[in-house]
Amino acid sequence: MGAVGKGVGKGIGAGWGLLARGVGGVARAGSGRRRPSNRRTGFDEFDDHDLYNDDSYDGQDDDVEVAAEYDDPDLGADPPRRRRAGERHAQRGRASATGDAGGHTHRRDGVALGLLALAVLIAAGVWFGAAGPAGAFITALMRAIVGSLAVLIPVALVATAIVLMRRPPNPERRGRYIGAALLIVLPLLGLIHLVAGSPTDLDGRSSAGGFLGFAVGTPLTAGATAWVSVPILLLCMAFGVLVISGRTVRDVLDAVRTYLGLTAGVDDWDTDDELPWDAEVDLVEDPDSYDRDDLGSDDRFGASSTRRGRPVADPGYSPDPYDNYPPDLNAESPRRARRSRRPAPVSAGDVLASATTESFGDDATTDPFVDEVTEPLGEPPAPRPARNRSTARASADTATSTRATPPVATPPVPAPTLVADDADEPFTVEPADGDYRLPPTTLLIEGDPPKQGSSSNEDMIDRVTGVLEQFKIDAAVTGYTRGPTVTRYEVELGPGVKVEKITALQRNIAYAVATDNVRLLAPIPGKSAVGIEVPNSDREMVRLADVLTAPSTRKDGHPLVIGLGKDIEGDFVSANLAKMPHLLVAGSTGSGKSSFVNSMLVSLLTRATPEQVRMILIDPKMVELTPYEGIPHLITPIITQPKKAAAALAWLVEEMEQRYQDMKASRVRHIDDFNAKVRSGEITTPLGSERVYQPYPYIVAIVDELADLMMTAPRDVEDAIVRITQKARAAGIHLVLATQRPSVDVVTGLIKTNVPSRLAFATSSLTDSRVILDQPGAEKLIGMGDGLFLPMGANKPIRMQGAFITDEEISAVVDYAKEQAEPEYTEGVTAAKAGDKKDIDSDIGNDLDDLLQAIELVVSSQFGSTSMLQRKLRVGFAKAGRLMDLMETRGVVGPSEGSKAREVLVKPEDLAGVIASITGGGDQDGDTAPE
């Protein structure tokens, strides 16, 4: 035992001795760095070579030897001797730095391991409650100080320990990091305290923000409300994040602008904040940050020499390594000393290289204050986070440098061809042809100013609050947002109240507000509140003129932008058909579907010329789209017969394939790129061809009633629609499908899959809402333009009031468009192809009569059973099964479900259309001539 105690004592004594020597070395090194520097600046960290007793040292003071070498009168005349002296000194300096860093590294490792041990103890108590009495005391103490944030203390300690073990010490940044951490943690604790309801007792503070959160949040709430305190705390946290990251608000804005691709249009003033002399002023005012990190690094003569490359066209560079050491920190700045020196002539290649590549070096001789500067100022070896430079910034620097350099004999560089300008031409509202003028929006009627609120809204708040109090639910109505049709009341729940308690009261709330069209939104997207949407007793009308003239609509110059209406928050809603890229519209009679179609057509007429957008209008009802007959945008007269509609959709498929062939030959991926090449002359007519390439216009095909087409020729129509919606986006062809009956036999699964954007007006049932939106909600709409818009990629639909337009406004816009140009119809759009339709499909063979009887039997009885076919048709099991398979391939019955009868997908009223599609017949009035 005595030997063990003696050994432990020796170990403790050695540890304390090592710690004492380390502290002394740090103090001596600090005092050495504070000495006025001379030509040997850069070797101050090697002053204490004999700090530890190392057998590799010969007992001589290295400083004396180096001083002698530096005081040699022949120093400048004997470069090899100087180089050998520098190499010997570098070797001894590396050995000394290794020995000096030993105690410091061990001390940091000891602190890091201690933090890890403390993290384990706190984690055992806070996370698992298994740390014993000491851990319980520490846990209680932590919770009393920082509250619920105590669960993150082990993570913070582990992170700090990792930083101590992996990174070298940096005393200059320590204070900044500590201050930034306090700026983040203290406001966060204050926020937690405010969110928890500002508790005052010890248990409440322990579950909230602790004593620190109480100390931060209580003064703020006492002097101001929570609506003021929360933004202040958030701003403090944001400032702490900026400080700890070394960024500025300008850096963040530049990064966001670069990520969004907005750097190409930056004005010249934006580059003035990053001129080279700004970096120079920072270096002169803060000399301690210059090369301070490199002074303590072990690879002073290795990695740092490769990290800091020689600047391009530097006339002051010397191949002697002694002339390229870091300058004296107390001496005059080398850049400031060379301010009056004129730079050497720089070639065009050097100018481009200096404009696109930043040189970070100590031997940069370019003067940032001279007008003839050709290189951007280098960044010091210990850089602050650099701001991303845009392409426009590099181009501006290049242009400035080229003007500043003396004229040199270089061949002229042709200006690059910018295709982007031509590619943007289809996206402008103004037509390329001056003969055609767009109908002005002054032809449309403007709406009344929106209402901000009324006494009925306050009455509704009282009624909803009464329901909550009646059922003893800890919740309160905190505000409302009034839209043109409905008002959304925001209800915030108390602690521990389930959202289901509010949603279960939907019928009671509807009873209290005296309406059955109450819609609950739990929660409101982006808010911690439940939304109760109640119809307004005084509805407002949304005019299309207000939507088209709104700033959110006018800022997008694409010709396919259409006005939709106004959402529940009072913001105007518009959409781009090119981004949808196809739209499915559904709604029962009187829901506002026809008004939306009219608003969409008028939007296109007021924003696009016939050279930009062409249309195919399919109107099986024969009266909905009649006012638009004769507009110059039409490819063919308005189609009213289902057979011709199917032929027009087939023509669209051929047009799509032709466009893809041209895009493939031109090696482009979108019709806009193809049009840009045509306008710029990059695409020429091949030799021997008489074809003249013209820019392709967008094509918008509008089907006013899809159900009529699906009843007459379901297979042909569905196949064409599916092919168009799958591939036509890049070809500039877009479909708008409208129907009053969104059932599964009209809006099939293939159509729904390929039409991602949906617009649902009031539907008659929950099933129809699920078909169009894949979720309930449309059955709760109140009609007359009240709709749910679900754009592509959105999870929640947007409730909006559709824009309204009168017949007089439609006539005024259409007449104006007709006065500008005559329609130019394309031949063969509605002509049925000769070989497209067969009398009998090849898989039917000689069983046509039996198949027709089976279809008539199954559809009339709405019972699809193989055994029934055996009995009724007196056929065997094999033939009955084959007939059932033929009916399944033609969409008459569903797939087999074992012993159960198959589902019949065709209604009795659609029987004639199905038989006509199988036999190759159809409407006798559907000739093959174009309309």
PDB file of C-alpha atoms in Angstrom, residues 231-429:
ATOM      1  CA  PRO A 231     -40.023  40.057 -31.695  1.00  0.00           C
ATOM      2  CA  ILE A 232     -37.377  41.665 -29.479  1.00  0.00           C
ATOM      3  CA  LEU A 233     -36.168  38.280 -28.238  1.00  0.00           C
ATOM      4  CA  LEU A 234     -36.187  36.862 -31.764  1.00  0.00           C
ATOM      5  CA  LEU A 235     -34.088  39.779 -32.995  1.00  0.00           C
ATOM      6  CA  CYS A 236     -31.594  39.198 -30.179  1.00  0.00           C
ATOM      7  CA  MET A 237     -31.330  35.537 -31.136  1.00  0.00           C
ATOM      8  CA  ALA A 238     -30.858  36.464 -34.779  1.00  0.00           C
ATOM      9  CA  PHE A 239     -28.067  38.867 -33.837  1.00  0.00           C
ATOM     10  CA  GLY A 240     -26.404  36.116 -31.801  1.00  0.00           C
ATOM     11  CA  VAL A 241     -26.533  33.770 -34.780  1.00  0.00           C
ATOM     12  CA  LEU A 242     -24.953  36.454 -36.972  1.00  0.00           C
ATOM     13  CA  VAL A 243     -22.189  37.070 -34.423  1.00  0.00           C
ATOM     14  CA  ILE A 244     -21.322  33.417 -33.869  1.00  0.00           C
ATOM     15  CA  SER A 245     -21.293  32.714 -37.615  1.00  0.00           C
ATOM     16  CA  GLY A 246     -19.351  35.820 -38.502  1.00  0.00           C
ATOM     17  CA  ARG A 247     -21.943  36.821 -41.065  1.00  0.00           C
ATOM     18  CA  THR A 248     -23.831  40.041 -41.548  1.00  0.00           C
ATOM     19  CA  VAL A 249     -27.383  40.696 -42.639  1.00  0.00           C
ATOM     20  CA  ARG A 250     -26.007  41.682 -46.032  1.00  0.00           C
ATOM     21  CA  ASP A 251     -24.252  38.330 -46.321  1.00  0.00           C
ATOM     22  CA  VAL A 252     -27.490  36.498 -45.573  1.00  0.00           C
ATOM     23  CA  LEU A 253     -29.402  38.549 -48.140  1.00  0.00           C
ATOM     24  CA  ASP A 254     -26.702  37.941 -50.742  1.00  0.00           C
ATOM     25  CA  ALA A 255     -26.776  34.210 -50.038  1.00  0.00           C
ATOM     26  CA  VAL A 256     -30.561  34.112 -50.385  1.00  0.00           C
ATOM     27  CA  ARG A 257     -30.381  36.152 -53.562  1.00  0.00           C
ATOM     28  CA  THR A 258     -27.729  33.840 -54.997  1.00  0.00           C
ATOM     29  CA  TYR A 259     -29.770  30.750 -54.073  1.00  0.00           C
ATOM     30  CA  LEU A 260     -32.851  32.179 -55.778  1.00  0.00           C
ATOM     31  CA  GLY A 261     -30.842  33.025 -58.884  1.00  0.00           C
ATOM     32  CA  LEU A 262     -31.345  36.787 -58.594  1.00  0.00           C
ATOM     33  CA  THR A 263     -27.675  37.785 -58.785  1.00  0.00           C
ATOM     34  CA  ALA A 264     -27.610  38.274 -62.512  1.00  0.00           C
ATOM     35  CA  GLY A 265     -29.603  41.491 -62.319  1.00  0.00           C
ATOM     36  CA  VAL A 266     -27.747  43.203 -59.483  1.00  0.00           C
ATOM     37  CA  ASP A 267     -27.223  46.904 -60.014  1.00  0.00           C
ATOM     38  CA  ASP A 268     -23.811  48.485 -60.016  1.00  0.00           C
ATOM     39  CA  TRP A 269     -24.371  50.049 -56.599  1.00  0.00           C
ATOM     40  CA  ASP A 270     -24.504  46.610 -55.093  1.00  0.00           C
ATOM     41  CA  THR A 271     -20.807  46.071 -55.837  1.00  0.00           C
ATOM     42  CA  ASP A 272     -19.665  49.259 -54.147  1.00  0.00           C
ATOM     43  CA  ASP A 273     -19.897  47.724 -50.708  1.00  0.00           C
ATOM     44  CA  GLU A 274     -17.193  45.182 -51.515  1.00  0.00           C
ATOM     45  CA  LEU A 275     -14.512  47.312 -53.089  1.00  0.00           C
ATOM     46  CA  PRO A 276     -10.904  46.202 -52.466  1.00  0.00           C
ATOM     47  CA  TRP A 277     -10.039  49.111 -50.185  1.00  0.00           C
ATOM     48  CA  ASP A 278     -12.741  48.006 -47.731  1.00  0.00           C
ATOM     49  CA  ALA A 279     -10.699  44.907 -47.010  1.00  0.00           C
ATOM     50  CA  GLU A 280      -7.543  47.060 -46.774  1.00  0.00           C
ATOM     51  CA  VAL A 281      -9.103  49.276 -44.103  1.00  0.00           C
ATOM     52  CA  ASP A 282     -10.088  46.216 -42.111  1.00  0.00           C
ATOM     53  CA  LEU A 283      -6.511  44.929 -42.202  1.00  0.00           C
ATOM     54  CA  VAL A 284      -4.969  48.210 -41.137  1.00  0.00           C
ATOM     55  CA  GLU A 285      -7.426  48.800 -38.301  1.00  0.00           C
ATOM     56  CA  ASP A 286      -7.105  45.278 -36.939  1.00  0.00           C
ATOM     57  CA  PRO A 287      -3.447  44.235 -37.265  1.00  0.00           C
ATOM     58  CA  ASP A 288      -3.755  41.566 -34.580  1.00  0.00           C
ATOM     59  CA  SER A 289      -5.893  39.472 -36.852  1.00  0.00           C
ATOM     60  CA  TYR A 290      -3.228  39.503 -39.562  1.00  0.00           C
ATOM     61  CA  ASP A 291      -1.506  36.125 -39.838  1.00  0.00           C
ATOM     62  CA  ARG A 292      -2.181  35.439 -36.151  1.00  0.00           C
ATOM     63  CA  ASP A 293      -3.554  31.977 -36.830  1.00  0.00           C
ATOM     64  CA  ASP A 294      -0.577  31.053 -38.982  1.00  0.00           C
ATOM     65  CA  LEU A 295       1.916  32.106 -36.301  1.00  0.00           C
ATOM     66  CA  GLY A 296       0.852  29.267 -34.049  1.00  0.00           C
ATOM     67  CA  SER A 297       0.532  26.555 -36.684  1.00  0.00           C
ATOM     68  CA  ASP A 298       2.991  23.719 -37.042  1.00  0.00           C
ATOM     69  CA  ASP A 299       3.004  23.826 -40.848  1.00  0.00           C
ATOM     70  CA  ARG A 300       4.273  27.393 -40.981  1.00  0.00           C
ATOM     71  CA  PHE A 301       6.804  26.639 -43.721  1.00  0.00           C
ATOM     72  CA  GLY A 302       4.802  23.923 -45.472  1.00  0.00           C
ATOM     73  CA  ALA A 303       1.068  24.121 -45.759  1.00  0.00           C
ATOM     74  CA  SER A 304       0.801  27.862 -45.453  1.00  0.00           C
ATOM     75  CA  SER A 305       3.152  28.373 -48.366  1.00  0.00           C
ATOM     76  CA  THR A 306       0.924  26.254 -50.567  1.00  0.00           C
ATOM     77  CA  ARG A 307      -2.229  27.756 -49.171  1.00  0.00           C
ATOM     78  CA  ARG A 308      -1.248  31.308 -50.061  1.00  0.00           C
ATOM     79  CA  GLY A 309      -0.374  31.375 -53.711  1.00  0.00           C
ATOM     80  CA  ARG A 310       1.635  34.103 -55.410  1.00  0.00           C
ATOM     81  CA  PRO A 311      -0.658  36.739 -56.932  1.00  0.00           C
ATOM     82  CA  VAL A 312      -0.857  37.005 -60.672  1.00  0.00           C
ATOM     83  CA  ALA A 313       1.428  39.587 -62.275  1.00  0.00           C
ATOM     84  CA  ASP A 314       3.089  40.564 -58.971  1.00  0.00           C
ATOM     85  CA  PRO A 315       6.214  42.613 -59.797  1.00  0.00           C
ATOM     86  CA  GLY A 316       7.379  42.606 -56.185  1.00  0.00           C
ATOM     87  CA  TYR A 317       7.589  38.866 -55.770  1.00  0.00           C
ATOM     88  CA  SER A 318      11.023  37.475 -54.883  1.00  0.00           C
ATOM     89  CA  PRO A 319      12.071  33.833 -55.229  1.00  0.00           C
ATOM     90  CA  ASP A 320      14.057  34.113 -51.999  1.00  0.00           C
ATOM     91  CA  PRO A 321      11.985  32.620 -49.165  1.00  0.00           C
ATOM     92  CA  TYR A 322      13.373  35.167 -46.706  1.00  0.00           C
ATOM     93  CA  ASP A 323      11.800  38.002 -48.680  1.00  0.00           C
ATOM     94  CA  ASN A 324       8.368  36.385 -48.489  1.00  0.00           C
ATOM     95  CA  TYR A 325       8.049  36.029 -44.711  1.00  0.00           C
ATOM     96  CA  PRO A 326       5.097  37.740 -43.008  1.00  0.00           C
ATOM     97  CA  PRO A 327       5.685  41.464 -42.547  1.00  0.00           C
ATOM     98  CA  ASP A 328       6.284  43.105 -39.231  1.00  0.00           C
ATOM     99  CA  LEU A 329       2.948  43.660 -37.512  1.00  0.00           C
ATOM    100  CA  ASN A 330       4.136  46.940 -36.000  1.00  0.00           C
ATOM    101  CA  ALA A 331       5.843  48.152 -39.125  1.00  0.00           C
ATOM    102  CA  GLU A 332       4.190  50.074 -41.900  1.00  0.00           C
ATOM    103  CA  SER A 333       1.769  48.023 -43.965  1.00  0.00           C
ATOM    104  CA  PRO A 334       3.435  46.770 -47.161  1.00  0.00           C
ATOM    105  CA  ARG A 335       0.323  47.643 -49.141  1.00  0.00           C
ATOM    106  CA  ARG A 336       0.252  51.127 -47.642  1.00  0.00           C
ATOM    107  CA  ALA A 337       3.985  51.550 -48.305  1.00  0.00           C
ATOM    108  CA  ARG A 338       3.508  50.672 -51.993  1.00  0.00           C
ATOM    109  CA  ARG A 339       0.502  52.915 -52.618  1.00  0.00           C
ATOM    110  CA  SER A 340       2.384  55.195 -55.034  1.00  0.00           C
ATOM    111  CA  ARG A 341       3.920  52.375 -57.086  1.00  0.00           C
ATOM    112  CA  ARG A 342       2.460  51.920 -60.533  1.00  0.00           C
ATOM    113  CA  PRO A 343       1.762  48.321 -61.429  1.00  0.00           C
ATOM    114  CA  ALA A 344       3.358  46.627 -64.365  1.00  0.00           C
ATOM    115  CA  PRO A 345       1.293  46.226 -67.527  1.00  0.00           C
ATOM    116  CA  VAL A 346      -0.997  43.261 -67.240  1.00  0.00           C
ATOM    117  CA  SER A 347      -2.232  41.227 -70.183  1.00  0.00           C
ATOM    118  CA  ALA A 348      -5.866  40.464 -70.860  1.00  0.00           C
ATOM    119  CA  GLY A 349      -5.435  36.919 -69.606  1.00  0.00           C
ATOM    120  CA  ASP A 350      -4.068  38.191 -66.301  1.00  0.00           C
ATOM    121  CA  VAL A 351      -6.988  40.578 -65.972  1.00  0.00           C
ATOM    122  CA  LEU A 352      -9.500  37.780 -66.451  1.00  0.00           C
ATOM    123  CA  ALA A 353      -7.645  35.585 -64.001  1.00  0.00           C
ATOM    124  CA  SER A 354      -7.503  38.322 -61.388  1.00  0.00           C
ATOM    125  CA  ALA A 355     -11.174  39.103 -61.822  1.00  0.00           C
ATOM    126  CA  THR A 356     -12.320  35.525 -61.343  1.00  0.00           C
ATOM    127  CA  THR A 357      -9.759  34.185 -58.850  1.00  0.00           C
ATOM    128  CA  GLU A 358      -9.069  35.742 -55.455  1.00  0.00           C
ATOM    129  CA  SER A 359      -5.457  35.621 -54.291  1.00  0.00           C
ATOM    130  CA  PHE A 360      -4.909  35.264 -50.576  1.00  0.00           C
ATOM    131  CA  GLY A 361      -1.277  36.074 -49.870  1.00  0.00           C
ATOM    132  CA  ASP A 362       1.098  38.220 -47.890  1.00  0.00           C
ATOM    133  CA  ASP A 363       3.147  39.291 -50.920  1.00  0.00           C
ATOM    134  CA  ALA A 364       0.360  41.006 -52.799  1.00  0.00           C
ATOM    135  CA  THR A 365       1.914  44.146 -54.202  1.00  0.00           C
ATOM    136  CA  THR A 366      -1.112  45.568 -55.945  1.00  0.00           C
ATOM    137  CA  ASP A 367      -2.132  48.934 -54.641  1.00  0.00           C
ATOM    138  CA  PRO A 368      -5.872  49.121 -53.998  1.00  0.00           C
ATOM    139  CA  PHE A 369      -5.771  52.904 -53.743  1.00  0.00           C
ATOM    140  CA  VAL A 370      -4.282  53.491 -57.210  1.00  0.00           C
ATOM    141  CA  ASP A 371      -6.702  54.020 -60.081  1.00  0.00           C
ATOM    142  CA  GLU A 372      -4.878  51.445 -62.224  1.00  0.00           C
ATOM    143  CA  VAL A 373      -5.520  48.490 -59.965  1.00  0.00           C
ATOM    144  CA  THR A 374      -5.695  45.193 -61.835  1.00  0.00           C
ATOM    145  CA  GLU A 375      -6.094  42.667 -59.032  1.00  0.00           C
ATOM    146  CA  PRO A 376      -8.565  42.400 -56.176  1.00  0.00           C
ATOM    147  CA  LEU A 377      -7.025  42.683 -52.767  1.00  0.00           C
ATOM    148  CA  GLY A 378      -6.168  39.333 -51.217  1.00  0.00           C
ATOM    149  CA  GLU A 379      -7.830  38.040 -48.098  1.00  0.00           C
ATOM    150  CA  PRO A 380      -5.646  37.519 -44.994  1.00  0.00           C
ATOM    151  CA  PRO A 381      -4.833  33.935 -43.934  1.00  0.00           C
ATOM    152  CA  ALA A 382      -7.357  34.137 -41.061  1.00  0.00           C
ATOM    153  CA  PRO A 383     -10.361  35.051 -43.179  1.00  0.00           C
ATOM    154  CA  ARG A 384     -13.695  36.265 -42.112  1.00  0.00           C
ATOM    155  CA  PRO A 385     -16.540  34.478 -43.897  1.00  0.00           C
ATOM    156  CA  ALA A 386     -16.368  35.675 -47.475  1.00  0.00           C
ATOM    157  CA  ARG A 387     -19.396  36.861 -49.354  1.00  0.00           C
ATOM    158  CA  ASN A 388     -20.313  34.956 -52.481  1.00  0.00           C
ATOM    159  CA  ARG A 389     -19.621  36.978 -55.568  1.00  0.00           C
ATOM    160  CA  SER A 390     -22.075  36.810 -58.398  1.00  0.00           C
ATOM    161  CA  THR A 391     -21.354  36.427 -62.073  1.00  0.00           C
ATOM    162  CA  ALA A 392     -22.422  39.995 -62.641  1.00  0.00           C
ATOM    163  CA  ARG A 393     -19.887  41.130 -60.036  1.00  0.00           C
ATOM    164  CA  ALA A 394     -17.076  39.241 -61.767  1.00  0.00           C
ATOM    165  CA  SER A 395     -18.070  40.715 -65.103  1.00  0.00           C
ATOM    166  CA  ALA A 396     -18.112  44.222 -63.634  1.00  0.00           C
ATOM    167  CA  ASP A 397     -14.653  43.701 -62.109  1.00  0.00           C
ATOM    168  CA  THR A 398     -13.351  42.420 -65.423  1.00  0.00           C
ATOM    169  CA  ALA A 399     -14.707  45.412 -67.296  1.00  0.00           C
ATOM    170  CA  THR A 400     -13.199  47.852 -64.781  1.00  0.00           C
ATOM    171  CA  SER A 401      -9.820  46.129 -64.892  1.00  0.00           C
ATOM    172  CA  THR A 402      -9.785  46.125 -68.685  1.00  0.00           C
ATOM    173  CA  ARG A 403     -10.450  49.851 -68.838  1.00  0.00           C
ATOM    174  CA  ALA A 404      -7.753  50.547 -66.262  1.00  0.00           C
ATOM    175  CA  THR A 405      -4.943  48.636 -67.981  1.00  0.00           C
ATOM    176  CA  PRO A 406      -2.740  50.229 -70.661  1.00  0.00           C
ATOM    177  CA  PRO A 407      -3.618  49.271 -74.237  1.00  0.00           C
ATOM    178  CA  VAL A 408      -2.011  46.044 -75.307  1.00  0.00           C
ATOM    179  CA  ALA A 409      -1.863  44.290 -78.646  1.00  0.00           C
ATOM    180  CA  THR A 410      -4.504  41.656 -78.083  1.00  0.00           C
ATOM    181  CA  PRO A 411      -7.007  40.373 -80.608  1.00  0.00           C
ATOM    182  CA  PRO A 412     -10.559  41.608 -80.054  1.00  0.00           C
ATOM    183  CA  VAL A 413     -12.767  39.216 -78.136  1.00  0.00           C
ATOM    184  CA  PRO A 414     -16.247  38.890 -79.614  1.00  0.00           C
ATOM    185  CA  ALA A 415     -19.118  39.523 -77.233  1.00  0.00           C
ATOM    186  CA  PRO A 416     -20.872  36.337 -76.152  1.00  0.00           C
ATOM    187  CA  THR A 417     -24.245  35.636 -77.674  1.00  0.00           C
ATOM    188  CA  LEU A 418     -26.908  35.981 -74.988  1.00  0.00           C
ATOM    189  CA  VAL A 419     -29.741  33.610 -75.738  1.00  0.00           C
ATOM    190  CA  ALA A 420     -31.535  34.556 -72.528  1.00  0.00           C
ATOM    191  CA  ASP A 421     -32.822  37.814 -74.021  1.00  0.00           C
ATOM    192  CA  ASP A 422     -34.433  36.000 -76.907  1.00  0.00           C
ATOM    193  CA  ALA A 423     -35.657  33.228 -74.698  1.00  0.00           C
ATOM    194  CA  ASP A 424     -37.497  35.760 -72.578  1.00  0.00           C
ATOM    195  CA  GLU A 425     -39.424  37.111 -75.560  1.00  0.00           C
ATOM    196  CA  PRO A 426     -42.356  34.660 -75.263  1.00  0.00           C
ATOM    197  CA  PHE A 427     -42.718  35.687 -71.612  1.00  0.00           C
ATOM    198  CA  THR A 428     -43.468  39.336 -72.347  1.00  0.00           C
ATOM    199  CA  VAL A 429     -47.014  40.605 -72.393  1.00  0.00           C
TER     200      VAL A 429
END
